[in-house]
């Protein structure tokens, strides 16, 4: 994209062209032009971006999959779709049991990103005709 980003905080940064591209593509997470691009991405934002980039159809949210994901929060549909597809499963306790929490506003760590990337490739890319591994 050869135009600057609409988000004033992203202008003049090293990531400005990438930010402008995401805005131009209409990615949900980039529609709010006042968001601070330097703050950590939330788990909900990352899931929403993954689904949108991979063109995954989203389900209507029920608000019953996770105790902390009511239908009314941003990206609830993305979170529930990702959980239905087993892209995400939410938090577990020390014994590996699901807690019923997803943590939509929690920042994403590298371990979670690696898991989501690998799982998304398995779910959405490896069986598609356009996937060409190196």
Short mmCIF file of N, CA and C in Angstrom, two decimals:
data_model
loop_
_atom_site.label_atom_id
_atom_site.label_comp_id
_atom_site.label_asym_id
_atom_site.label_seq_id
_atom_site.Cartn_x
_atom_site.Cartn_y
_atom_site.Cartn_z
N UNK A 1 0.86 -1.18 0.00
CA UNK A 1 0.00 0.00 0.00
C UNK A 1 0.89 1.23 0.00
N UNK A 2 0.63 2.15 -0.89
CA UNK A 2 1.51 3.31 -1.04
C UNK A 2 0.98 4.54 -0.31
N UNK A 3 -0.08 4.40 0.45
CA UNK A 3 -0.60 5.53 1.23
C UNK A 3 -0.27 5.31 2.70
N UNK A 4 -0.17 6.39 3.47
CA UNK A 4 0.12 6.22 4.89
C UNK A 4 -1.08 5.62 5.62
N UNK A 5 -0.84 5.04 6.79
CA UNK A 5 -1.97 4.49 7.55
C UNK A 5 -2.89 5.61 8.03
N UNK A 6 -4.15 5.28 8.22
CA UNK A 6 -5.09 6.26 8.76
C UNK A 6 -4.91 6.44 10.26
N UNK A 7 -4.42 5.42 10.93
CA UNK A 7 -4.16 5.50 12.36
C UNK A 7 -2.98 6.45 12.58
N UNK A 8 -3.23 7.56 13.25
CA UNK A 8 -2.21 8.59 13.44
C UNK A 8 -0.99 8.06 14.19
N UNK A 9 -1.19 7.12 15.10
CA UNK A 9 -0.07 6.58 15.89
C UNK A 9 0.83 5.66 15.07
N UNK A 10 0.34 5.17 13.96
CA UNK A 10 1.13 4.28 13.11
C UNK A 10 1.92 5.05 12.05
N UNK A 11 1.55 6.29 11.80
CA UNK A 11 2.24 7.09 10.78
C UNK A 11 3.69 7.33 11.18
N UNK A 12 4.59 7.21 10.19
CA UNK A 12 6.00 7.48 10.41
C UNK A 12 6.76 6.38 11.13
N UNK A 13 6.14 5.23 11.32
CA UNK A 13 6.80 4.12 12.00
C UNK A 13 7.34 3.14 10.97
N UNK A 14 8.21 2.24 11.41
CA UNK A 14 8.75 1.22 10.51
C UNK A 14 7.66 0.29 9.99
N UNK A 15 6.57 0.16 10.77
CA UNK A 15 5.50 -0.76 10.39
C UNK A 15 4.36 -0.06 9.67
N UNK A 16 4.49 1.22 9.36
CA UNK A 16 3.41 1.99 8.73
C UNK A 16 2.86 1.32 7.47
N UNK A 17 3.72 0.82 6.55
CA UNK A 17 3.16 0.19 5.34
C UNK A 17 2.34 -1.07 5.65
N UNK A 18 2.76 -1.82 6.65
CA UNK A 18 2.04 -3.04 7.02
C UNK A 18 0.71 -2.70 7.68
N UNK A 19 0.75 -1.68 8.53
CA UNK A 19 -0.46 -1.22 9.21
C UNK A 19 -1.46 -0.69 8.18
N UNK A 20 -0.96 0.11 7.22
CA UNK A 20 -1.82 0.65 6.17
C UNK A 20 -2.42 -0.47 5.33
N UNK A 21 -1.65 -1.50 5.07
CA UNK A 21 -2.14 -2.64 4.31
C UNK A 21 -3.28 -3.33 5.05
N UNK A 22 -3.12 -3.54 6.35
CA UNK A 22 -4.17 -4.17 7.14
C UNK A 22 -5.43 -3.31 7.15
N UNK A 23 -5.26 -2.00 7.26
CA UNK A 23 -6.41 -1.10 7.20
C UNK A 23 -7.09 -1.19 5.83
N UNK A 24 -6.29 -1.17 4.78
CA UNK A 24 -6.81 -1.23 3.42
C UNK A 24 -7.58 -2.52 3.15
N UNK A 25 -7.11 -3.62 3.74
CA UNK A 25 -7.79 -4.91 3.57
C UNK A 25 -9.04 -5.02 4.43
N UNK A 26 -9.26 -4.05 5.33
CA UNK A 26 -10.45 -4.05 6.16
C UNK A 26 -10.41 -5.06 7.29
N UNK A 27 -9.20 -5.43 7.75
CA UNK A 27 -9.11 -6.38 8.84
C UNK A 27 -9.81 -5.80 10.06
N UNK A 28 -10.65 -6.57 10.69
CA UNK A 28 -11.49 -6.13 11.80
C UNK A 28 -10.71 -5.40 12.89
N UNK A 29 -9.59 -5.93 13.26
CA UNK A 29 -8.81 -5.40 14.37
C UNK A 29 -8.25 -4.01 14.06
N UNK A 30 -8.17 -3.67 12.78
CA UNK A 30 -7.58 -2.39 12.37
C UNK A 30 -8.64 -1.35 12.02
N UNK A 31 -9.92 -1.67 12.17
CA UNK A 31 -10.98 -0.72 11.87
C UNK A 31 -11.02 0.45 12.84
N UNK A 32 -10.66 0.20 14.10
CA UNK A 32 -10.59 1.26 15.10
C UNK A 32 -9.31 2.05 14.85
N UNK A 33 -9.43 3.21 14.24
CA UNK A 33 -8.26 4.00 13.85
C UNK A 33 -7.56 4.67 15.03
N UNK A 34 -8.10 4.53 16.24
CA UNK A 34 -7.47 5.16 17.41
C UNK A 34 -6.71 4.16 18.29
N UNK A 35 -6.70 2.88 17.90
CA UNK A 35 -6.02 1.87 18.71
C UNK A 35 -4.52 2.15 18.73
N UNK A 36 -3.90 1.88 19.86
CA UNK A 36 -2.45 2.08 20.00
C UNK A 36 -1.74 0.90 19.36
N UNK A 37 -1.04 1.11 18.24
CA UNK A 37 -0.39 0.00 17.55
C UNK A 37 0.81 -0.57 18.33
N UNK A 38 1.25 0.11 19.36
CA UNK A 38 2.40 -0.37 20.13
C UNK A 38 1.99 -1.22 21.33
N UNK A 39 0.71 -1.27 21.66
CA UNK A 39 0.30 -2.11 22.79
C UNK A 39 0.25 -3.56 22.33
N UNK A 40 0.46 -4.48 23.26
CA UNK A 40 0.40 -5.90 22.88
C UNK A 40 -0.97 -6.27 22.31
N UNK A 41 -0.96 -7.16 21.35
CA UNK A 41 -2.22 -7.67 20.79
C UNK A 41 -2.88 -8.58 21.81
N UNK A 42 -4.20 -8.55 21.84
CA UNK A 42 -4.93 -9.43 22.74
C UNK A 42 -5.19 -10.77 22.08
N UNK A 43 -5.53 -11.74 22.90
CA UNK A 43 -5.83 -13.08 22.38
C UNK A 43 -7.02 -13.01 21.41
N UNK A 44 -8.03 -12.21 21.75
CA UNK A 44 -9.20 -12.08 20.87
C UNK A 44 -8.81 -11.45 19.54
N UNK A 45 -7.97 -10.43 19.56
CA UNK A 45 -7.56 -9.76 18.33
C UNK A 45 -6.76 -10.70 17.42
N UNK A 46 -5.89 -11.48 18.01
CA UNK A 46 -5.08 -12.40 17.21
C UNK A 46 -5.95 -13.48 16.57
N UNK A 47 -6.88 -14.02 17.33
CA UNK A 47 -7.79 -15.03 16.78
C UNK A 47 -8.61 -14.43 15.65
N UNK A 48 -9.14 -13.24 15.85
CA UNK A 48 -9.94 -12.58 14.81
C UNK A 48 -9.12 -12.37 13.55
N UNK A 49 -7.87 -11.96 13.70
CA UNK A 49 -7.01 -11.71 12.55
C UNK A 49 -6.69 -13.00 11.82
N UNK A 50 -6.37 -14.05 12.56
CA UNK A 50 -6.11 -15.34 11.93
C UNK A 50 -7.29 -15.78 11.07
N UNK A 51 -8.49 -15.74 11.63
CA UNK A 51 -9.66 -16.21 10.89
C UNK A 51 -9.92 -15.35 9.66
N UNK A 52 -9.74 -14.04 9.81
CA UNK A 52 -10.00 -13.17 8.67
C UNK A 52 -8.96 -13.35 7.57
N UNK A 53 -7.70 -13.44 7.94
CA UNK A 53 -6.63 -13.64 6.94
C UNK A 53 -6.83 -14.94 6.19
N UNK A 54 -7.27 -15.97 6.90
CA UNK A 54 -7.46 -17.28 6.28
C UNK A 54 -8.86 -17.46 5.69
N UNK A 55 -9.67 -16.40 5.76
CA UNK A 55 -11.00 -16.39 5.17
C UNK A 55 -11.89 -17.51 5.73
N UNK A 56 -11.84 -17.69 7.03
CA UNK A 56 -12.66 -18.70 7.70
C UNK A 56 -14.01 -18.09 8.04
N UNK A 57 -15.07 -18.74 7.63
CA UNK A 57 -16.42 -18.27 7.95
C UNK A 57 -16.64 -18.40 9.45
N UNK A 58 -17.22 -17.36 10.04
CA UNK A 58 -17.45 -17.34 11.48
C UNK A 58 -18.86 -17.77 11.83
N UNK A 59 -18.98 -18.38 13.00
CA UNK A 59 -20.28 -18.80 13.52
C UNK A 59 -20.87 -17.69 14.38
N UNK A 60 -22.18 -17.70 14.52
CA UNK A 60 -22.82 -16.78 15.45
C UNK A 60 -22.42 -17.17 16.87
N UNK A 61 -22.05 -16.21 17.72
CA UNK A 61 -21.65 -16.56 19.08
C UNK A 61 -22.85 -16.90 19.96
N UNK A 62 -22.64 -17.85 20.86
CA UNK A 62 -23.70 -18.22 21.80
C UNK A 62 -23.45 -17.64 23.19
N UNK A 63 -22.19 -17.34 23.48
CA UNK A 63 -21.85 -16.83 24.81
C UNK A 63 -21.76 -17.92 25.85
N UNK A 64 -21.73 -19.19 25.42
CA UNK A 64 -21.74 -20.30 26.38
C UNK A 64 -20.46 -21.14 26.36
N UNK A 65 -19.54 -20.87 25.45
CA UNK A 65 -18.34 -21.70 25.33
C UNK A 65 -17.31 -21.43 26.42
N UNK A 66 -17.17 -20.15 26.79
CA UNK A 66 -16.21 -19.74 27.81
C UNK A 66 -16.92 -18.81 28.80
N UNK A 67 -16.57 -18.93 30.06
CA UNK A 67 -17.20 -18.11 31.09
C UNK A 67 -16.90 -16.62 30.91
N UNK A 68 -15.79 -16.29 30.26
CA UNK A 68 -15.40 -14.89 30.09
C UNK A 68 -15.57 -14.38 28.66
N UNK A 69 -16.38 -15.08 27.86
CA UNK A 69 -16.65 -14.65 26.49
C UNK A 69 -18.16 -14.60 26.26
N UNK A 70 -18.82 -13.54 26.77
CA UNK A 70 -20.24 -13.38 26.45
C UNK A 70 -20.38 -12.94 24.99
N UNK A 71 -21.58 -13.09 24.45
CA UNK A 71 -21.82 -12.72 23.05
C UNK A 71 -21.51 -11.27 22.76
N UNK A 72 -21.56 -10.42 23.78
CA UNK A 72 -21.46 -8.98 23.57
C UNK A 72 -20.04 -8.44 23.42
N UNK A 73 -19.02 -9.25 23.69
CA UNK A 73 -17.66 -8.71 23.61
C UNK A 73 -17.16 -8.73 22.16
N UNK A 74 -16.25 -7.82 21.85
CA UNK A 74 -15.69 -7.84 20.50
C UNK A 74 -15.03 -9.18 20.18
N UNK A 75 -15.27 -9.66 19.00
CA UNK A 75 -14.67 -10.87 18.46
C UNK A 75 -15.15 -12.16 19.13
N UNK A 76 -16.28 -12.12 19.83
CA UNK A 76 -16.83 -13.34 20.45
C UNK A 76 -17.10 -14.39 19.38
N UNK A 77 -17.59 -13.95 18.21
CA UNK A 77 -17.85 -14.90 17.13
C UNK A 77 -16.56 -15.57 16.67
N UNK A 78 -15.48 -14.82 16.60
CA UNK A 78 -14.19 -15.37 16.18
C UNK A 78 -13.67 -16.38 17.20
N UNK A 79 -13.77 -16.02 18.47
CA UNK A 79 -13.27 -16.90 19.53
C UNK A 79 -14.03 -18.22 19.53
N UNK A 80 -15.35 -18.14 19.44
CA UNK A 80 -16.16 -19.36 19.46
C UNK A 80 -15.94 -20.20 18.20
N UNK A 81 -15.79 -19.55 17.06
CA UNK A 81 -15.51 -20.29 15.82
C UNK A 81 -14.17 -21.01 15.95
N UNK A 82 -13.16 -20.30 16.43
CA UNK A 82 -11.83 -20.90 16.58
C UNK A 82 -11.86 -22.06 17.57
N UNK A 83 -12.64 -21.92 18.63
CA UNK A 83 -12.75 -23.01 19.61
C UNK A 83 -13.49 -24.21 19.01
N UNK A 84 -14.54 -23.95 18.24
CA UNK A 84 -15.28 -25.03 17.60
C UNK A 84 -14.38 -25.82 16.64
N UNK A 85 -13.49 -25.10 15.96
CA UNK A 85 -12.56 -25.74 15.01
C UNK A 85 -11.32 -26.32 15.69
N UNK A 86 -11.20 -26.13 17.00
CA UNK A 86 -10.04 -26.58 17.80
C UNK A 86 -8.76 -25.80 17.47
N UNK A 87 -8.92 -24.57 16.99
CA UNK A 87 -7.76 -23.70 16.82
C UNK A 87 -7.29 -23.21 18.18
N UNK A 88 -8.23 -22.95 19.07
CA UNK A 88 -7.94 -22.56 20.45
C UNK A 88 -8.80 -23.39 21.38
N UNK A 89 -8.37 -23.47 22.63
CA UNK A 89 -9.17 -24.24 23.59
C UNK A 89 -9.37 -23.52 24.91
N UNK A 90 -8.71 -22.41 25.11
CA UNK A 90 -8.82 -21.70 26.38
C UNK A 90 -7.75 -22.16 27.35
N UNK A 91 -7.80 -21.59 28.52
CA UNK A 91 -6.79 -21.86 29.54
C UNK A 91 -7.00 -23.21 30.22
N UNK A 92 -5.91 -23.77 30.69
CA UNK A 92 -5.96 -25.01 31.48
C UNK A 92 -5.31 -24.76 32.84
N UNK A 93 -5.63 -25.63 33.79
CA UNK A 93 -5.00 -25.53 35.11
C UNK A 93 -3.69 -26.32 35.10
N UNK A 94 -3.07 -26.45 36.25
CA UNK A 94 -1.77 -27.13 36.35
C UNK A 94 -1.83 -28.60 35.95
N UNK A 95 -3.02 -29.21 36.03
CA UNK A 95 -3.18 -30.61 35.64
C UNK A 95 -3.61 -30.77 34.19
N UNK A 96 -3.74 -29.66 33.46
CA UNK A 96 -4.14 -29.72 32.06
C UNK A 96 -5.63 -29.73 31.83
N UNK A 97 -6.41 -29.48 32.87
CA UNK A 97 -7.87 -29.45 32.74
C UNK A 97 -8.32 -28.06 32.30
N UNK A 98 -9.26 -28.01 31.37
CA UNK A 98 -9.79 -26.73 30.93
C UNK A 98 -10.46 -26.00 32.08
N UNK A 99 -10.22 -24.68 32.16
CA UNK A 99 -10.77 -23.88 33.25
C UNK A 99 -12.09 -23.22 32.88
N UNK A 100 -12.44 -23.22 31.59
CA UNK A 100 -13.64 -22.52 31.14
C UNK A 100 -13.38 -21.06 30.80
N UNK A 101 -12.12 -20.65 30.87
CA UNK A 101 -11.75 -19.27 30.57
C UNK A 101 -10.91 -19.20 29.30
N UNK A 102 -11.11 -18.12 28.54
CA UNK A 102 -10.31 -17.90 27.34
C UNK A 102 -9.33 -16.75 27.52
N UNK A 103 -9.70 -15.72 28.26
CA UNK A 103 -8.83 -14.57 28.44
C UNK A 103 -8.77 -13.68 27.21
N UNK A 104 -9.91 -13.23 26.70
CA UNK A 104 -9.91 -12.49 25.44
C UNK A 104 -9.09 -11.20 25.47
N UNK A 105 -8.98 -10.55 26.60
CA UNK A 105 -8.24 -9.29 26.68
C UNK A 105 -6.78 -9.48 27.10
N UNK A 106 -6.39 -10.73 27.36
CA UNK A 106 -5.01 -11.00 27.77
C UNK A 106 -4.08 -10.85 26.57
N UNK A 107 -2.85 -10.39 26.83
CA UNK A 107 -1.90 -10.31 25.72
C UNK A 107 -1.48 -11.69 25.25
N UNK A 108 -1.11 -11.78 24.00
CA UNK A 108 -0.67 -13.06 23.42
C UNK A 108 0.82 -13.22 23.64
N UNK A 109 1.22 -14.40 24.10
CA UNK A 109 2.65 -14.66 24.24
C UNK A 109 3.14 -15.48 23.04
N UNK A 110 4.44 -15.62 22.93
CA UNK A 110 5.02 -16.31 21.78
C UNK A 110 4.62 -17.78 21.71
N UNK A 111 4.49 -18.41 22.85
CA UNK A 111 4.10 -19.83 22.87
C UNK A 111 2.70 -20.00 22.27
N UNK A 112 1.78 -19.13 22.66
CA UNK A 112 0.42 -19.21 22.12
C UNK A 112 0.41 -18.94 20.62
N UNK A 113 1.22 -17.96 20.20
CA UNK A 113 1.30 -17.66 18.76
C UNK A 113 1.81 -18.86 17.97
N UNK A 114 2.87 -19.49 18.47
CA UNK A 114 3.44 -20.65 17.78
C UNK A 114 2.40 -21.76 17.66
N UNK A 115 1.66 -22.00 18.73
CA UNK A 115 0.63 -23.04 18.72
C UNK A 115 -0.47 -22.70 17.71
N UNK A 116 -0.92 -21.45 17.71
CA UNK A 116 -1.99 -21.06 16.79
C UNK A 116 -1.54 -21.13 15.34
N UNK A 117 -0.32 -20.73 15.06
CA UNK A 117 0.18 -20.79 13.68
C UNK A 117 0.24 -22.23 13.20
N UNK A 118 0.84 -23.10 14.02
CA UNK A 118 0.96 -24.51 13.63
C UNK A 118 -0.41 -25.15 13.47
N UNK A 119 -1.32 -24.86 14.39
CA UNK A 119 -2.66 -25.45 14.33
C UNK A 119 -3.44 -24.90 13.14
N UNK A 120 -3.31 -23.60 12.88
CA UNK A 120 -4.02 -23.00 11.74
C UNK A 120 -3.52 -23.60 10.43
N UNK A 121 -2.23 -23.84 10.32
CA UNK A 121 -1.71 -24.47 9.11
C UNK A 121 -2.31 -25.86 8.93
N UNK A 122 -2.38 -26.62 10.01
CA UNK A 122 -2.98 -27.96 9.94
C UNK A 122 -4.46 -27.90 9.56
N UNK A 123 -5.18 -26.97 10.16
CA UNK A 123 -6.63 -26.89 9.95
C UNK A 123 -7.03 -26.31 8.61
N UNK A 124 -6.37 -25.23 8.22
CA UNK A 124 -6.87 -24.44 7.10
C UNK A 124 -6.00 -24.43 5.86
N UNK A 125 -4.73 -24.75 5.98
CA UNK A 125 -3.84 -24.60 4.83
C UNK A 125 -3.35 -25.88 4.20
N UNK A 126 -2.92 -26.83 5.00
CA UNK A 126 -2.21 -27.98 4.45
C UNK A 126 -3.05 -28.82 3.50
N UNK A 127 -4.35 -28.78 3.63
CA UNK A 127 -5.19 -29.55 2.71
C UNK A 127 -5.78 -28.70 1.59
N UNK A 128 -5.35 -27.44 1.53
CA UNK A 128 -5.86 -26.59 0.46
C UNK A 128 -4.99 -26.72 -0.78
N UNK A 129 -5.57 -26.58 -1.96
CA UNK A 129 -4.80 -26.75 -3.20
C UNK A 129 -3.69 -25.71 -3.37
N UNK A 130 -3.82 -24.55 -2.70
CA UNK A 130 -2.83 -23.49 -2.88
C UNK A 130 -1.63 -23.62 -1.95
N UNK A 131 -1.69 -24.54 -0.98
CA UNK A 131 -0.58 -24.68 -0.03
C UNK A 131 0.58 -25.43 -0.68
N UNK A 132 1.73 -24.79 -0.73
CA UNK A 132 2.92 -25.38 -1.33
C UNK A 132 4.08 -25.28 -0.33
N UNK A 133 4.28 -26.28 0.53
CA UNK A 133 5.38 -26.22 1.48
C UNK A 133 6.73 -26.25 0.76
N UNK A 134 7.72 -25.66 1.39
CA UNK A 134 9.06 -25.61 0.79
C UNK A 134 9.84 -26.86 1.06
#
